[in-house]
PDB file of C-alpha atoms and ligand atoms in Angstrom:
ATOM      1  CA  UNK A 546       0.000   0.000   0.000  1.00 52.00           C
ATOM      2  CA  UNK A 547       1.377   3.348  -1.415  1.00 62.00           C
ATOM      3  CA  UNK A 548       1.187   5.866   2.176  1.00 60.00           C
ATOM      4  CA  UNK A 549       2.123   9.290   0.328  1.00 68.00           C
ATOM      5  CA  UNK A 550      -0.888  11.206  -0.838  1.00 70.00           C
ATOM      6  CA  UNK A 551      -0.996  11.240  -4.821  1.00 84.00           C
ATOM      7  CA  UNK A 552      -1.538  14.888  -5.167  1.00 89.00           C
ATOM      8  CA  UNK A 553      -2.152  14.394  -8.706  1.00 90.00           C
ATOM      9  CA  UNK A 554      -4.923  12.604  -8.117  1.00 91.00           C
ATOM     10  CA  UNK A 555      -8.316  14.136 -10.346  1.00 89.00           C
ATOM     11  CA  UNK A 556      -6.016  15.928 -12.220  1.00 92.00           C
ATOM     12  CA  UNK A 557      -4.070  14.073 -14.610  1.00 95.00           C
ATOM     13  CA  UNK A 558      -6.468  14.557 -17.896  1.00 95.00           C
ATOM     14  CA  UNK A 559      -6.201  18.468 -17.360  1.00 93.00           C
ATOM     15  CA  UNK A 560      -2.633  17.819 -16.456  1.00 93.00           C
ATOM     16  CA  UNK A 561      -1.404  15.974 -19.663  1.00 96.00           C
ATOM     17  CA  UNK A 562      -3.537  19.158 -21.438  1.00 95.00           C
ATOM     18  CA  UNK A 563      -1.358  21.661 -19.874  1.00 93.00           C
ATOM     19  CA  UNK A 564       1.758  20.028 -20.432  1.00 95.00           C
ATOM     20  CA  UNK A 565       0.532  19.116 -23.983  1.00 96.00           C
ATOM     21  CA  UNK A 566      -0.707  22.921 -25.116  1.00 95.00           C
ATOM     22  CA  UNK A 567       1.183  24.074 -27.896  1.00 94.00           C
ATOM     23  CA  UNK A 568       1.033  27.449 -26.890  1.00 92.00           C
ATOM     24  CA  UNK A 569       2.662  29.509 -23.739  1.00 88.00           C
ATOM     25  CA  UNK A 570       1.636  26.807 -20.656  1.00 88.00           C
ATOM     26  CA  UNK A 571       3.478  24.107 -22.856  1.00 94.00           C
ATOM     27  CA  UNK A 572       6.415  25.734 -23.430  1.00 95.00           C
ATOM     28  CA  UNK A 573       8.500  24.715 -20.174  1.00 94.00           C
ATOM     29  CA  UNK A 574       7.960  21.169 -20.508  1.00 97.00           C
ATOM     30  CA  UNK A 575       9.287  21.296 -24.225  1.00 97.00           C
ATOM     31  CA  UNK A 576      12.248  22.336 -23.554  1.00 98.00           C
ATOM     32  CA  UNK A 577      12.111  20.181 -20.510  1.00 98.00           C
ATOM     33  CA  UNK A 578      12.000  17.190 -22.723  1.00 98.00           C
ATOM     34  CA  UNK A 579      14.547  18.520 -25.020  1.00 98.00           C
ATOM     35  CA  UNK A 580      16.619  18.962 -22.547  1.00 98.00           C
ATOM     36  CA  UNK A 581      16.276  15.565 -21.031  1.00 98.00           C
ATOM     37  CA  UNK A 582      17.124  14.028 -24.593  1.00 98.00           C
ATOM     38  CA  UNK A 583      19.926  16.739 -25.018  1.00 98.00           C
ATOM     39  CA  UNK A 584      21.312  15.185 -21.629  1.00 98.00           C
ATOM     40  CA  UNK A 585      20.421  11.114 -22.088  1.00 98.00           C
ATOM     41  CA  UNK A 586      22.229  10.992 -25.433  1.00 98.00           C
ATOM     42  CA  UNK A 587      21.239   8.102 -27.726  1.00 98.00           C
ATOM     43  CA  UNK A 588      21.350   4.538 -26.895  1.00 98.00           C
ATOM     44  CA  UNK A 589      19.951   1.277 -26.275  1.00 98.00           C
ATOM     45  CA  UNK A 590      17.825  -0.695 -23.314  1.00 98.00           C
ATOM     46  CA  UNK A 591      15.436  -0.086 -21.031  1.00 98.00           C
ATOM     47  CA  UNK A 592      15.213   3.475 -18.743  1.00 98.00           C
ATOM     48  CA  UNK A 593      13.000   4.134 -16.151  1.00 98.00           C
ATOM     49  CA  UNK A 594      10.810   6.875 -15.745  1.00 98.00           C
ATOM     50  CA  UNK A 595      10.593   7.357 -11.864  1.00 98.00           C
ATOM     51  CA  UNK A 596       7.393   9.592 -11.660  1.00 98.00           C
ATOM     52  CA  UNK A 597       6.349   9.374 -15.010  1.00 98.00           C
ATOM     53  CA  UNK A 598       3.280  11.365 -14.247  1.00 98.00           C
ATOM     54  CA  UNK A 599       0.944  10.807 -17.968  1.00 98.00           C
ATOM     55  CA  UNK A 600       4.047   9.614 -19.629  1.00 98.00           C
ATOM     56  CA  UNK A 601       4.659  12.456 -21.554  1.00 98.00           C
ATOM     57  CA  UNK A 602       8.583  11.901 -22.072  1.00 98.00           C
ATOM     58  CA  UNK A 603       8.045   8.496 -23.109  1.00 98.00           C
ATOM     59  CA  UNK A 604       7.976   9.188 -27.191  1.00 98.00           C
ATOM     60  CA  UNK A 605      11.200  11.370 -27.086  1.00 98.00           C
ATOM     61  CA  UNK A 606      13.074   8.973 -25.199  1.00 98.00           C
ATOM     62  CA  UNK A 607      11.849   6.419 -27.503  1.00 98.00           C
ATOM     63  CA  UNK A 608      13.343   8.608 -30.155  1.00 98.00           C
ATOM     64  CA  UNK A 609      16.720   8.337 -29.025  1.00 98.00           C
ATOM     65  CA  UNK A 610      17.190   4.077 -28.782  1.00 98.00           C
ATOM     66  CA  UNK A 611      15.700   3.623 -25.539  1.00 98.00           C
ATOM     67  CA  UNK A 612      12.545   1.193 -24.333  1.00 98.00           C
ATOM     68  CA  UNK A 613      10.904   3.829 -21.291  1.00 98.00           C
ATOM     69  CA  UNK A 614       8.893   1.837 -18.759  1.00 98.00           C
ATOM     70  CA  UNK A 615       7.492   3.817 -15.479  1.00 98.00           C
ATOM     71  CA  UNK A 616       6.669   4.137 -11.940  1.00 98.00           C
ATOM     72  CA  UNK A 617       4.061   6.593 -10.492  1.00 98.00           C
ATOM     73  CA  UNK A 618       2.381   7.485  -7.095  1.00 97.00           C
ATOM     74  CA  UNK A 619      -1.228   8.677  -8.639  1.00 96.00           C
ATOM     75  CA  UNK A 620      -3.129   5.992 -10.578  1.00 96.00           C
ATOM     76  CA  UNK A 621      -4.715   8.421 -12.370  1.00 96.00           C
ATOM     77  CA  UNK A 622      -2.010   9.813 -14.046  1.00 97.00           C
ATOM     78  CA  UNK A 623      -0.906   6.377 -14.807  1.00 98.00           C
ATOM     79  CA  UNK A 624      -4.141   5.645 -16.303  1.00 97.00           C
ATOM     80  CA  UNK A 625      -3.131   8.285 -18.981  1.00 98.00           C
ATOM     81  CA  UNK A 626       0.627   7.205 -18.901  1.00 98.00           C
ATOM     82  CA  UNK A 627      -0.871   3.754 -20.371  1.00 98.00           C
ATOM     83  CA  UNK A 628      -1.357   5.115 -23.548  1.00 97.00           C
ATOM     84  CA  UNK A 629       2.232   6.329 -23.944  1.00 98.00           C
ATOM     85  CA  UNK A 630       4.551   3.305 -21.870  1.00 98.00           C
ATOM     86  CA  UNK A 631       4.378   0.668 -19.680  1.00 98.00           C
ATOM     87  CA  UNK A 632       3.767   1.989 -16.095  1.00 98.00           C
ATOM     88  CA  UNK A 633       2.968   0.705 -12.178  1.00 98.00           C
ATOM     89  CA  UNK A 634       2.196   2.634  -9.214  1.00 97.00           C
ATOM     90  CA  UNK A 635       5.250   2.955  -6.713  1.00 98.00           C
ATOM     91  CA  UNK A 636       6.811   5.255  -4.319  1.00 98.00           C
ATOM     92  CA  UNK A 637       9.823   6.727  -5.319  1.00 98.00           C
ATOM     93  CA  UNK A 638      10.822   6.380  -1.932  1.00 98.00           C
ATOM     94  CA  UNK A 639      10.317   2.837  -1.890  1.00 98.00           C
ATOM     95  CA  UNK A 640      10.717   1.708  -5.181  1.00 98.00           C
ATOM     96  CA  UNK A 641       9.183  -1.811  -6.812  1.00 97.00           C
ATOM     97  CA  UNK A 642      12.974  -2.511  -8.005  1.00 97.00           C
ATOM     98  CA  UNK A 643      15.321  -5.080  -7.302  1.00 98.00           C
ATOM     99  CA  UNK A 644      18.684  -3.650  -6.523  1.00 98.00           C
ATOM    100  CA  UNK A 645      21.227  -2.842  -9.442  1.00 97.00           C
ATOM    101  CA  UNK A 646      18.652  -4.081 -11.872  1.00 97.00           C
ATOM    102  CA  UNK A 647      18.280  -0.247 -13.801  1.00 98.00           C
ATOM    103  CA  UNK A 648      20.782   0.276 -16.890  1.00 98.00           C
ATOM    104  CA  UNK A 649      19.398   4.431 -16.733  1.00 98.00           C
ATOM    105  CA  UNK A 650      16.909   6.187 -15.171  1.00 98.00           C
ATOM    106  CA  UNK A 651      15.374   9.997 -15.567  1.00 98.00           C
ATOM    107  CA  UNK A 652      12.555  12.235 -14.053  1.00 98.00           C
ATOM    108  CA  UNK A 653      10.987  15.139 -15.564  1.00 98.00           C
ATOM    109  CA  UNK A 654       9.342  17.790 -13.428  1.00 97.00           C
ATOM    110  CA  UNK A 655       9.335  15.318 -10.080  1.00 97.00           C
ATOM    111  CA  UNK A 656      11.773  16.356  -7.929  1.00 94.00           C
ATOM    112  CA  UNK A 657       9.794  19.229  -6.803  1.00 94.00           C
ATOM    113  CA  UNK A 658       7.128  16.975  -6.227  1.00 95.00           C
ATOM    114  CA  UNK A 659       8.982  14.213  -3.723  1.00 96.00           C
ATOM    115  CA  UNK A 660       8.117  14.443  -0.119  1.00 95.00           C
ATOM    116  CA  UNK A 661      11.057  12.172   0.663  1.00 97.00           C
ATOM    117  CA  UNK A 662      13.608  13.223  -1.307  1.00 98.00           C
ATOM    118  CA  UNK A 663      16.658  11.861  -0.152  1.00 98.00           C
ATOM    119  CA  UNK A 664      14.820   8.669   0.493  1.00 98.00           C
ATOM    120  CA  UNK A 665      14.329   8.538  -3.731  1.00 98.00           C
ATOM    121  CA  UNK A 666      17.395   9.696  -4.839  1.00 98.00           C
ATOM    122  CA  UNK A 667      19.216   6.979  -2.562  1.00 98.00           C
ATOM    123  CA  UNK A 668      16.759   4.413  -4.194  1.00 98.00           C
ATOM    124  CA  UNK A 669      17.482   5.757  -7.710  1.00 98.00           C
ATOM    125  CA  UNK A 670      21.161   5.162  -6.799  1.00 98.00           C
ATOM    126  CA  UNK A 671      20.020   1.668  -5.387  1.00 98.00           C
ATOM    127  CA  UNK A 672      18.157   0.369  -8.080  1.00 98.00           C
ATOM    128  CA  UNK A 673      20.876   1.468 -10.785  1.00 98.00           C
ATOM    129  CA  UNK A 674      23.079  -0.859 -11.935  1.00 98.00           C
ATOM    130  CA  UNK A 675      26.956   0.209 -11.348  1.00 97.00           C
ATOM    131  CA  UNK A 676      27.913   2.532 -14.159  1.00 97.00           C
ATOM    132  CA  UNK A 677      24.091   3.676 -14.342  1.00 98.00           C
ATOM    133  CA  UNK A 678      22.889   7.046 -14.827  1.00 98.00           C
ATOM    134  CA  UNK A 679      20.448   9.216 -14.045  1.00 98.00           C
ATOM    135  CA  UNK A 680      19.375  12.179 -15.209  1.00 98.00           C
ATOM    136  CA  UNK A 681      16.897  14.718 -13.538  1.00 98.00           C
ATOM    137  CA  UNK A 682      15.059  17.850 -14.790  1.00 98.00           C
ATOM    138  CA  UNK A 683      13.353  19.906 -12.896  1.00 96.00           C
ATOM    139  CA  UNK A 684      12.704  23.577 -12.622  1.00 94.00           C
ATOM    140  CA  UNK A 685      15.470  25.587 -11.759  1.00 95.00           C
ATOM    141  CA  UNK A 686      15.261  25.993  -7.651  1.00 93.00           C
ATOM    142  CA  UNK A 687      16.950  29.544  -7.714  1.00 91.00           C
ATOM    143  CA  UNK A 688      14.547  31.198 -10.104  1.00 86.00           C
ATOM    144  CA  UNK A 689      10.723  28.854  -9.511  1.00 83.00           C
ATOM    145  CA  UNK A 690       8.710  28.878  -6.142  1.00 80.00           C
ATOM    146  CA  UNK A 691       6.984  30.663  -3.806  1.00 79.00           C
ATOM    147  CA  UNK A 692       9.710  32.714  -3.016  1.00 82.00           C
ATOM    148  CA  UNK A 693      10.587  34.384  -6.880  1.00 81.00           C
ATOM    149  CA  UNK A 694       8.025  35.928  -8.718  1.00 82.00           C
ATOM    150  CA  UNK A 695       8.169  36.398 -12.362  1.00 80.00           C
ATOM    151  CA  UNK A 696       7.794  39.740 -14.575  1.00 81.00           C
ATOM    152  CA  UNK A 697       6.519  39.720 -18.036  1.00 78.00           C
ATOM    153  CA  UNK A 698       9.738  40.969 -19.283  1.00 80.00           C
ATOM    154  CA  UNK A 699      11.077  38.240 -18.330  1.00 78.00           C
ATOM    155  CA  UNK A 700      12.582  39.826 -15.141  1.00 85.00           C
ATOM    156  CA  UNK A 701      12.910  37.346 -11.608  1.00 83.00           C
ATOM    157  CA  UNK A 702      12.537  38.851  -7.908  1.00 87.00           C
ATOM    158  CA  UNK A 703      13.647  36.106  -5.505  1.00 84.00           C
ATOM    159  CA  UNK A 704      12.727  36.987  -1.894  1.00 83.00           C
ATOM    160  CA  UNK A 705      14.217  35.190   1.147  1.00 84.00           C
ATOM    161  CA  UNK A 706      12.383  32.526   1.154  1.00 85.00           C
ATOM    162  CA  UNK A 707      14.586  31.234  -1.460  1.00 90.00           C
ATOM    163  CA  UNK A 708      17.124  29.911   1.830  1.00 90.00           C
ATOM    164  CA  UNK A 709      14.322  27.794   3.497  1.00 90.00           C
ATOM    165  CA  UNK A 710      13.764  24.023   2.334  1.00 92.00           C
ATOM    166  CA  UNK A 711       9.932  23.194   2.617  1.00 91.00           C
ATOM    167  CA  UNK A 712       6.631  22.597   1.127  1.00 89.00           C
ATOM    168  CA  UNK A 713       4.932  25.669  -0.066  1.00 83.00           C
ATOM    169  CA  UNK A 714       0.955  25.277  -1.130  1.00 79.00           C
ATOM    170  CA  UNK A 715      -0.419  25.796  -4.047  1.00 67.00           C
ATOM    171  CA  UNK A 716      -1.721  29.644  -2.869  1.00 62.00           C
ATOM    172  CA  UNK A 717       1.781  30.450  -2.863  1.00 65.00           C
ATOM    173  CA  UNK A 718       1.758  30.603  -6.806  1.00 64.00           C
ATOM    174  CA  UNK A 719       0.788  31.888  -9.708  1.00 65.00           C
ATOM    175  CA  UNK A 720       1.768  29.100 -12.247  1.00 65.00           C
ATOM    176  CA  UNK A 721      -0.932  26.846 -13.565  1.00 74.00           C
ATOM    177  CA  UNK A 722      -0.195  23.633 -12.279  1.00 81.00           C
ATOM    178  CA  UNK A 723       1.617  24.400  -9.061  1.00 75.00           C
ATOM    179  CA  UNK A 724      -1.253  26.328  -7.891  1.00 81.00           C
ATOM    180  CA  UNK A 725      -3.044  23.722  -7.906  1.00 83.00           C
ATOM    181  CA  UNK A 726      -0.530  20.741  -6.080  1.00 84.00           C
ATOM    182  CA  UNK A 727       1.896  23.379  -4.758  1.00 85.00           C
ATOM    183  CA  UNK A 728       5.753  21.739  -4.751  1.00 88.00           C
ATOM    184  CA  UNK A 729       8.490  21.195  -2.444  1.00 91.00           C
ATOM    185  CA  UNK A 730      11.372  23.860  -2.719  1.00 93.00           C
ATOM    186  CA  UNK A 731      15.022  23.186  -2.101  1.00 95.00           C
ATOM    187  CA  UNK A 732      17.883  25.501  -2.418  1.00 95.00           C
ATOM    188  CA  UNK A 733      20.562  24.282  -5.501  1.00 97.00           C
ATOM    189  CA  UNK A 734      22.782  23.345  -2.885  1.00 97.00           C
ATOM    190  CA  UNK A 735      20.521  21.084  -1.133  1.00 97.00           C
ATOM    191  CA  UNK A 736      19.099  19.758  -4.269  1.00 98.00           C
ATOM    192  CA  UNK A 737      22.902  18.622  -5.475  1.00 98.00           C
ATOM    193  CA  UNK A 738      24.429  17.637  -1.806  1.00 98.00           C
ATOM    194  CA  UNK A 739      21.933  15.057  -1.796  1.00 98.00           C
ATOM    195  CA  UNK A 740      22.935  13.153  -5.198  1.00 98.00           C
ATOM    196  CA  UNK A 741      26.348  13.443  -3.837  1.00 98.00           C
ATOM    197  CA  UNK A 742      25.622  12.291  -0.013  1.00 98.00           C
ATOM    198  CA  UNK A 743      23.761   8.930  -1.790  1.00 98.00           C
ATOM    199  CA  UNK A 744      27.001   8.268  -3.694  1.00 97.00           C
ATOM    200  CA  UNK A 745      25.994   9.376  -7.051  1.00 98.00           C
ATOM    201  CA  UNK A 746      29.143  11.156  -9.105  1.00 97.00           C
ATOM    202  CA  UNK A 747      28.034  14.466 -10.840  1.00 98.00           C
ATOM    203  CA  UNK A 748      28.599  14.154 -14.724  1.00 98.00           C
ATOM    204  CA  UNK A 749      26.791  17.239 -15.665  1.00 98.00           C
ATOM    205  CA  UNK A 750      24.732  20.127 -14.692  1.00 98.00           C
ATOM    206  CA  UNK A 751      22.881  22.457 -17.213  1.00 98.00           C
ATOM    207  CA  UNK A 752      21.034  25.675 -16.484  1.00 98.00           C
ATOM    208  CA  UNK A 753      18.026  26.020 -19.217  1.00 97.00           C
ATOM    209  CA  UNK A 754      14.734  26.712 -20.691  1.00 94.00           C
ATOM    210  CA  UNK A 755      12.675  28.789 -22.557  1.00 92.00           C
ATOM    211  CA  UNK A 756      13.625  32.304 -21.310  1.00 88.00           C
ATOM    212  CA  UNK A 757      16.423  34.525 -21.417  1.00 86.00           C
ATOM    213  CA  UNK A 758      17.056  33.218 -17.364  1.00 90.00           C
ATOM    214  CA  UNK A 759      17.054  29.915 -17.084  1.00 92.00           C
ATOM    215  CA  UNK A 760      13.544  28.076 -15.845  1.00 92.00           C
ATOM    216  CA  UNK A 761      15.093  24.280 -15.635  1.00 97.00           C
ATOM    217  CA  UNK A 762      17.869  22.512 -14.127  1.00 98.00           C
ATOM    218  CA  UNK A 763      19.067  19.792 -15.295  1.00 98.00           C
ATOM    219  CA  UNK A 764      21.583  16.950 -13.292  1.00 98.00           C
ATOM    220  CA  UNK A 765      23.327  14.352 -14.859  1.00 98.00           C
ATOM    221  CA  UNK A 766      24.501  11.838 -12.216  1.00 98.00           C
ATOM    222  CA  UNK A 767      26.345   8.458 -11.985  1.00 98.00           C
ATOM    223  CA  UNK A 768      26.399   5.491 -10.094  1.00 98.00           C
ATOM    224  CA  UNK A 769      30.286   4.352  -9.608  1.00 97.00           C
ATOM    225  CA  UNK A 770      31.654   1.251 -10.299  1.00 93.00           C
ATOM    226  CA  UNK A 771      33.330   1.584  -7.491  1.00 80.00           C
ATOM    227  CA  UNK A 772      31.503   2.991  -4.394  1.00 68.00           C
ATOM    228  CA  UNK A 773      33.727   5.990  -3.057  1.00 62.00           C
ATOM    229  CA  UNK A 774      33.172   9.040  -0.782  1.00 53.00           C
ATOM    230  CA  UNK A 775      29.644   9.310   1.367  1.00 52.00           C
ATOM    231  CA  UNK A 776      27.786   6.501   1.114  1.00 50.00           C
ATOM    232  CA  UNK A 777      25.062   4.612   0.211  1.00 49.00           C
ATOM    233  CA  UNK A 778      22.122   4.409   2.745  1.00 50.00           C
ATOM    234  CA  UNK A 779      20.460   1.939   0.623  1.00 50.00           C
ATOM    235  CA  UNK A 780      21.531  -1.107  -0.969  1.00 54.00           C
ATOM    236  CA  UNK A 781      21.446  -3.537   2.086  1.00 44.00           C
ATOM    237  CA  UNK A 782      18.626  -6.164   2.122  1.00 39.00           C
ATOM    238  CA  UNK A 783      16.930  -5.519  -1.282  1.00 48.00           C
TER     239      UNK A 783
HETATM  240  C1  SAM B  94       4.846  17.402 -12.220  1.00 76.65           C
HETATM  241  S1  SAM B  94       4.439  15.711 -12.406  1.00 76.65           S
HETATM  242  C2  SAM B  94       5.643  15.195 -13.622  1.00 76.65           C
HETATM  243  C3  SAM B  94       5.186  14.017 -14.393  1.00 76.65           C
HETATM  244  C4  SAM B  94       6.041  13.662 -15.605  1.00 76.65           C
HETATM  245  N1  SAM B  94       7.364  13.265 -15.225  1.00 76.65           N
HETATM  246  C5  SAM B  94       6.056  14.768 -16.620  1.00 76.65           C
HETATM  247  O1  SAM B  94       7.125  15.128 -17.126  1.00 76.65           O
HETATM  248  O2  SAM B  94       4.985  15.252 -16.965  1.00 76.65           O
HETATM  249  C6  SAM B  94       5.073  14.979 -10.939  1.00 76.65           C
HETATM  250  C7  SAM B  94       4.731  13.510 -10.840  1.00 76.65           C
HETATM  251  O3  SAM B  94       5.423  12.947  -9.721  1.00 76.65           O
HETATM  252  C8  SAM B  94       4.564  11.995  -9.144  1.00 76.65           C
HETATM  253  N2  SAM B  94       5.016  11.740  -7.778  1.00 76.65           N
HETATM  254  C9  SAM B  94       4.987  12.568  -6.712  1.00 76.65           C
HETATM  255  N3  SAM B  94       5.499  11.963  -5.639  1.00 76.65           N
HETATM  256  C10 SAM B  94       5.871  10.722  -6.031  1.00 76.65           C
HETATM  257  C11 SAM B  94       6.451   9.617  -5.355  1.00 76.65           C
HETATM  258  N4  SAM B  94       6.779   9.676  -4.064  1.00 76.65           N
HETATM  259  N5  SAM B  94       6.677   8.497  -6.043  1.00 76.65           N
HETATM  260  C12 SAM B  94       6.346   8.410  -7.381  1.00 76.65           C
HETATM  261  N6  SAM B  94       5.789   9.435  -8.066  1.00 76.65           N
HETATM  262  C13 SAM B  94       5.554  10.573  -7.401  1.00 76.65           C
HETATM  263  C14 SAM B  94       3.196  12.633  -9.230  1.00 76.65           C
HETATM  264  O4  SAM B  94       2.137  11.696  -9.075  1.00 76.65           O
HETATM  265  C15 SAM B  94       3.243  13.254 -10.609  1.00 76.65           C
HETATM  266  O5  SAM B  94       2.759  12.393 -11.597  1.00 76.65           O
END
C-alpha cells in the first residue's frame, strides 16, 4: 500500500492538457524534454521513468534508442501514462525494483514533487546498476517557487524565502499547475548535496529553458563502479 498522498490525483487529464498545449503553458515542458534528450544521449535498453506522471517523455526517449517503462504514485495519471509506456504505481521512496537491476533512469518535473527526497534519490542510486545514470530535470530551484516571482519581461525577484527548504501550497503561486498541487522547494545546494551524499558522481549540470534566465535545471549523475566518498544508505537487504 502506497502511504504518500498522490496529489495528482483528479487531475491528470487536465494535467497531460497543460503540459501538452502548444502554446505559452506548454512551453516549459518542451524544452524540458529537449533537454532531457539533449542530456540522455542516444542509446539502447530499457530506462525508467521514476514519476512518469501521464508519460509524456516516453515518445522522445523512444526517439533516441531507448525502451521507457514507469513508476508513479497517482493511478490516475498512470491511467493516462498507459497510452504512452508501460507503467505501475510505486513510491519513489520505496521503489518496486530489485537492486542494481536499472541500466538508466530519468525524471521530468518530479523532484519538486517528492516528499522524501533523499529517500528517492538513494533508491534511484540503489536500483541502478553500477555505471548507471540518471538524469533529472526539474525547474530551476533559484529562479521557480513561492519565493521568486516572475515579470513579463522576463525579469525574476527572488525573496528570502529562497534559503528555506519546505513545502509551499499551491496559494503560494501563480503558475498553472503548481497552484493547484503546490511543490516542495530546495535551495541548488541542497538539491545537489543530496545526489552526492547517496554516492551518485556528478557528470553534468545544465542551467536552461525557454527564457532569457534559465527556468530548468538539469543533473546528470552516476552510479560508480566503485563505491567511493559518502555513502550509500540503501543497498542492504533488497
Ligand atoms: C509534475 S508531475 C511530472 C510528471 C512527468 N514526469 C512529466 O514530465 O509530466 C510529478 C509527478 O510525480 C509523481 N510523484 C509525486 N510523488 C511521487 C512519489 N513519491 N513516487 C512516485 N511518483 C511521485 C506525481 O504523481 C506526478 O505524476
Amino acid at each position: 500500500m502506497i502511504g504518500v498522498k498522490p496529489r495528482y490525483d483528479g487531475l491528470a487529464e487536465w494535467y497531460d492538457e497543460v503540459m501538452r498545449d502548444p502554446g505559452d503553458r506548454g512551453l516549459l515542458a518542451r524544452s524540458a524534454y529537449e533537454t532531457l534528450a539533449d542530456l540522455l544521449g542516444t542509446g539502447r535498453g530499457a530506462a525508467l521513468d521514476i514519476g512518469c506522471g501521464t508519460g509524456l517523455a516516453a515518445e522522445r526517449v523512444r526517439m533516441l534508442g531507448y525502451e521507457p517503462y514507469g513508476i508513479d504514485l497517482s493511478l490516475d495519471q498512470l491511467g493516462v501514462a498507459s497510452r504512452r509506456l508501460q507503467a505501475v504505481q510505486g513510491d519513489a521512496a520505496r521503489l518496486p525494483v530489485a537492486s542494481r537491476r536499472v541500466p538508466l533512469a530519468y525524471s521530468t518535473f518530479v523532484s519538486s514533487d517528492l516528499d522524501e527526497f533523499d529517500a528517492a534519490v538513494s533508491e534511484a542510486y540503489r536500483v541502478l546498476r553500477p555505471g548507471g545514470r540518471y538524469v533529472s530535470v526539474c525547474v530551476h530551484p533559484c529562479l521557480n517557487g513561492g519565493h521568486s516571482q516572475v515579470s513579463d519581461d522576463g525579469t525574476v525577484v527572488v525573496r528570502p524565502g529562497y534559503a528555506s527548504s519546505g513545502y509551499q501550497s499551491g496559494f503560494e503561486f501563480g503558475s498553472t499547475i503548481r497552484s493547484h498541487v503546490g511543490a516542495w522547494h530546495r535551495p541548488l545546494a541542497e538539491i545537489i548535496n543530496t545526489f552526492l551524499a547517496a554516492g551518485f558522481g556528478l557528470v553534468r549540470l545544465v542551467e536552461t529553458g525557454p527564457a532569457t534566465l534559465p527556468s530548468l535545471l538539469g543533473i546528470s549523475v552516476v552510479k560508480p563502479w566503485t563505491p567511493s566518498g559518502p555513502q550509500v544508505r540503501g543497498e542492504a537487504g533488497r
